[in-house]
Short mmCIF file of C-alpha atoms and ligand atoms in Angstrom, two decimals:
data_model
loop_
_atom_site.label_atom_id
_atom_site.label_comp_id
_atom_site.label_asym_id
_atom_site.label_seq_id
_atom_site.Cartn_x
_atom_site.Cartn_y
_atom_site.Cartn_z
CA MET A 843 10.78 -56.63 29.82
CA LYS A 844 13.94 -55.51 28.98
CA ILE A 845 16.43 -53.03 30.86
CA LEU A 846 19.46 -51.61 29.13
CA VAL A 847 22.22 -51.09 31.80
CA ILE A 848 24.91 -48.05 30.56
CA ASN A 849 27.48 -47.11 32.35
CA GLY A 850 29.68 -44.06 31.64
CA PRO A 851 33.37 -42.93 32.01
CA ASN A 852 35.88 -44.93 34.44
CA LEU A 853 32.93 -47.29 35.57
CA ASN A 854 34.81 -50.17 33.69
CA MET A 855 38.00 -49.36 36.44
CA LEU A 856 35.57 -50.55 39.42
CA GLY A 857 38.04 -52.25 41.47
CA ILE A 858 40.56 -50.68 40.64
CA ARG A 859 39.46 -46.81 40.84
CA GLU A 860 39.44 -45.16 44.21
CA PRO A 861 38.67 -48.32 46.17
CA ASP A 862 37.80 -46.09 49.20
CA ILE A 863 34.72 -44.60 47.38
CA TYR A 864 33.62 -46.94 44.55
CA GLY A 865 34.76 -50.09 46.47
CA ARG A 866 36.57 -53.47 45.52
CA GLU A 867 34.39 -54.89 42.96
CA THR A 868 35.34 -55.06 39.87
CA TYR A 869 33.26 -53.69 36.60
CA SER A 870 32.78 -57.54 35.80
CA ASP A 871 32.18 -58.63 39.37
CA LEU A 872 29.06 -55.45 38.73
CA LEU A 873 27.42 -56.84 35.84
CA GLU A 874 27.56 -60.68 37.44
CA LYS A 875 25.76 -59.18 40.10
CA ILE A 876 23.46 -56.85 37.92
CA LYS A 877 22.65 -60.20 35.71
CA ARG A 878 21.67 -62.92 38.98
CA HIS A 879 19.25 -60.31 40.05
CA ALA A 880 17.74 -59.44 36.61
CA ASP A 881 17.65 -63.92 36.21
CA GLU A 882 15.48 -63.71 39.47
CA LYS A 883 13.25 -61.37 38.55
CA GLY A 884 12.64 -62.53 34.95
CA VAL A 885 14.14 -59.50 33.24
CA GLU A 886 16.34 -59.50 30.41
CA VAL A 887 19.41 -57.40 30.43
CA GLU A 888 21.72 -55.61 28.15
CA PHE A 889 25.01 -53.90 29.05
CA PHE A 890 26.97 -51.15 27.50
CA GLN A 891 29.78 -49.38 28.83
CA SER A 892 31.42 -45.92 27.20
CA ASN A 893 34.16 -43.26 28.07
CA HIS A 894 32.66 -41.21 24.74
CA GLU A 895 29.79 -38.69 25.26
CA GLY A 896 28.42 -39.46 22.14
CA SER A 897 28.39 -42.96 22.33
CA ILE A 898 26.18 -43.20 24.84
CA VAL A 899 24.00 -40.58 23.36
CA ASP A 900 24.26 -42.87 20.12
CA LYS A 901 23.06 -46.02 22.47
CA ILE A 902 20.28 -44.10 23.89
CA GLN A 903 18.89 -43.56 20.84
CA GLU A 904 19.44 -47.13 19.11
CA SER A 905 17.28 -48.31 22.04
CA TYR A 906 14.20 -46.44 21.17
CA GLY A 907 11.51 -48.91 20.81
CA LYS A 908 13.93 -51.56 22.13
CA THR A 909 14.13 -51.33 25.39
CA ASP A 910 11.60 -51.16 28.33
CA GLY A 911 13.92 -49.60 30.41
CA ILE A 912 17.09 -47.73 31.59
CA VAL A 913 19.57 -48.05 34.38
CA LEU A 914 22.14 -45.25 33.86
CA ASN A 915 25.43 -44.39 35.72
CA PRO A 916 26.69 -41.47 33.60
CA GLY A 917 29.31 -41.12 35.82
CA ALA A 918 31.19 -37.72 35.74
CA TYR A 919 29.19 -36.81 32.52
CA THR A 920 26.23 -36.60 35.10
CA HIS A 921 27.64 -33.47 35.88
CA THR A 922 28.45 -31.82 32.60
CA SER A 923 26.39 -33.52 29.88
CA VAL A 924 23.45 -31.54 28.05
CA ALA A 925 23.49 -34.30 25.18
CA ILE A 926 22.40 -37.39 27.38
CA PRO A 927 19.57 -35.93 28.93
CA ASP A 928 18.47 -34.63 25.47
CA ALA A 929 18.56 -38.04 24.39
CA LEU A 930 16.71 -39.37 27.30
CA LYS A 931 14.00 -36.82 26.59
CA ALA A 932 14.12 -37.91 23.02
CA VAL A 933 13.58 -41.53 23.74
CA GLY A 934 11.20 -41.21 26.47
CA ILE A 935 12.63 -44.62 27.82
CA PRO A 936 11.74 -44.86 31.41
CA THR A 937 14.88 -44.47 33.11
CA VAL A 938 16.72 -44.81 36.66
CA GLU A 939 19.86 -42.89 37.61
CA VAL A 940 22.46 -44.68 39.36
CA HIS A 941 25.23 -43.79 41.40
CA ILE A 942 27.60 -45.66 43.47
CA SER A 943 28.89 -43.03 45.74
CA ASP A 944 26.18 -40.34 47.68
CA VAL A 945 27.20 -37.46 44.83
CA ASP A 946 25.06 -35.38 46.88
CA THR A 947 27.08 -35.40 50.12
CA ARG A 948 30.81 -35.46 48.25
CA GLU A 949 31.99 -32.00 46.03
CA GLU A 950 29.94 -29.32 45.03
CA PHE A 951 29.95 -29.97 41.40
CA ARG A 952 28.81 -33.51 41.92
CA GLN A 953 25.71 -32.36 43.49
CA ILE A 954 24.48 -31.22 39.97
CA SER A 955 22.86 -33.66 38.01
CA TYR A 956 21.82 -32.56 34.52
CA VAL A 957 19.84 -36.01 33.72
CA ARG A 958 17.69 -36.25 37.15
CA PRO A 959 15.07 -34.43 35.85
CA CYS A 960 14.57 -36.27 32.91
CA CYS A 961 14.67 -39.66 35.39
CA VAL A 962 11.77 -41.36 37.09
CA ALA A 963 14.13 -41.99 39.92
CA CYS A 964 17.78 -41.39 41.33
CA VAL A 965 19.59 -44.12 43.90
CA LYS A 966 22.72 -43.07 44.82
CA GLY A 967 25.08 -44.20 48.12
CA GLN A 968 23.96 -47.49 47.93
CA GLY A 969 27.12 -49.11 46.51
CA THR A 970 26.68 -51.01 43.38
CA ASP A 971 23.28 -52.98 45.06
CA GLY A 972 21.82 -49.27 43.68
CA TYR A 973 21.88 -51.03 40.20
CA CYS A 974 19.85 -54.11 41.53
CA GLU A 975 17.40 -51.11 43.30
CA ALA A 976 17.15 -49.34 40.01
CA ILE A 977 16.05 -52.78 38.30
CA ASP A 978 13.23 -53.06 40.94
CA ILE A 979 11.88 -49.54 40.84
CA LEU A 980 11.50 -50.05 37.14
CA LEU A 981 9.49 -53.49 37.67
CA GLY A 982 7.42 -50.96 39.69
C1 DQA B 81 29.26 -42.05 39.73
C2 DQA B 81 29.80 -40.34 40.73
C3 DQA B 81 30.67 -39.41 39.81
O1 DQA B 81 30.96 -38.38 40.43
C4 DQA B 81 31.71 -40.02 39.38
O2 DQA B 81 32.40 -39.16 38.06
C5 DQA B 81 31.86 -41.47 38.92
C6 DQA B 81 31.01 -42.50 39.53
C7 DQA B 81 29.36 -42.70 40.69
O3 DQA B 81 28.98 -44.07 40.68
O4 DQA B 81 29.20 -42.85 42.29
O5 DQA B 81 32.40 -41.58 37.80
O6 DQA B 81 28.67 -41.68 39.13
#
């Protein structure tokens, strides 16, 4: 089982960025946490982070035939991108949407997710533990 974990814009700034909302764990703390969890579950993980919508689309396309599942936090692109959900539909890889914060109780514009209809589940408001929960959902 191989899972690709994609993080969108500004998630590489974890720990620095708005710690009251996103916490004090850094991006590398996050990757360590996910890797530890994946190892425990016997899952291979690959990480990808980009601030660029097209690079995320490229990565989703490249994962066709190479990945069993995707854990995706599209960051702000959640609320704006049509190209990312189109890519998810194109490859048909089971994907779980993750948000560190509870986007549905924040500003109105964050309550719109274009990727949600293309995902098997959404984990939000669980902090960085949500990524591990998303892996467990993909494992079934
Ligand atoms: C986020 C929520 C988004 O609204 C925001 O733009 C992010 C992070 C989250 O993980 O809570 O960049 O996806």
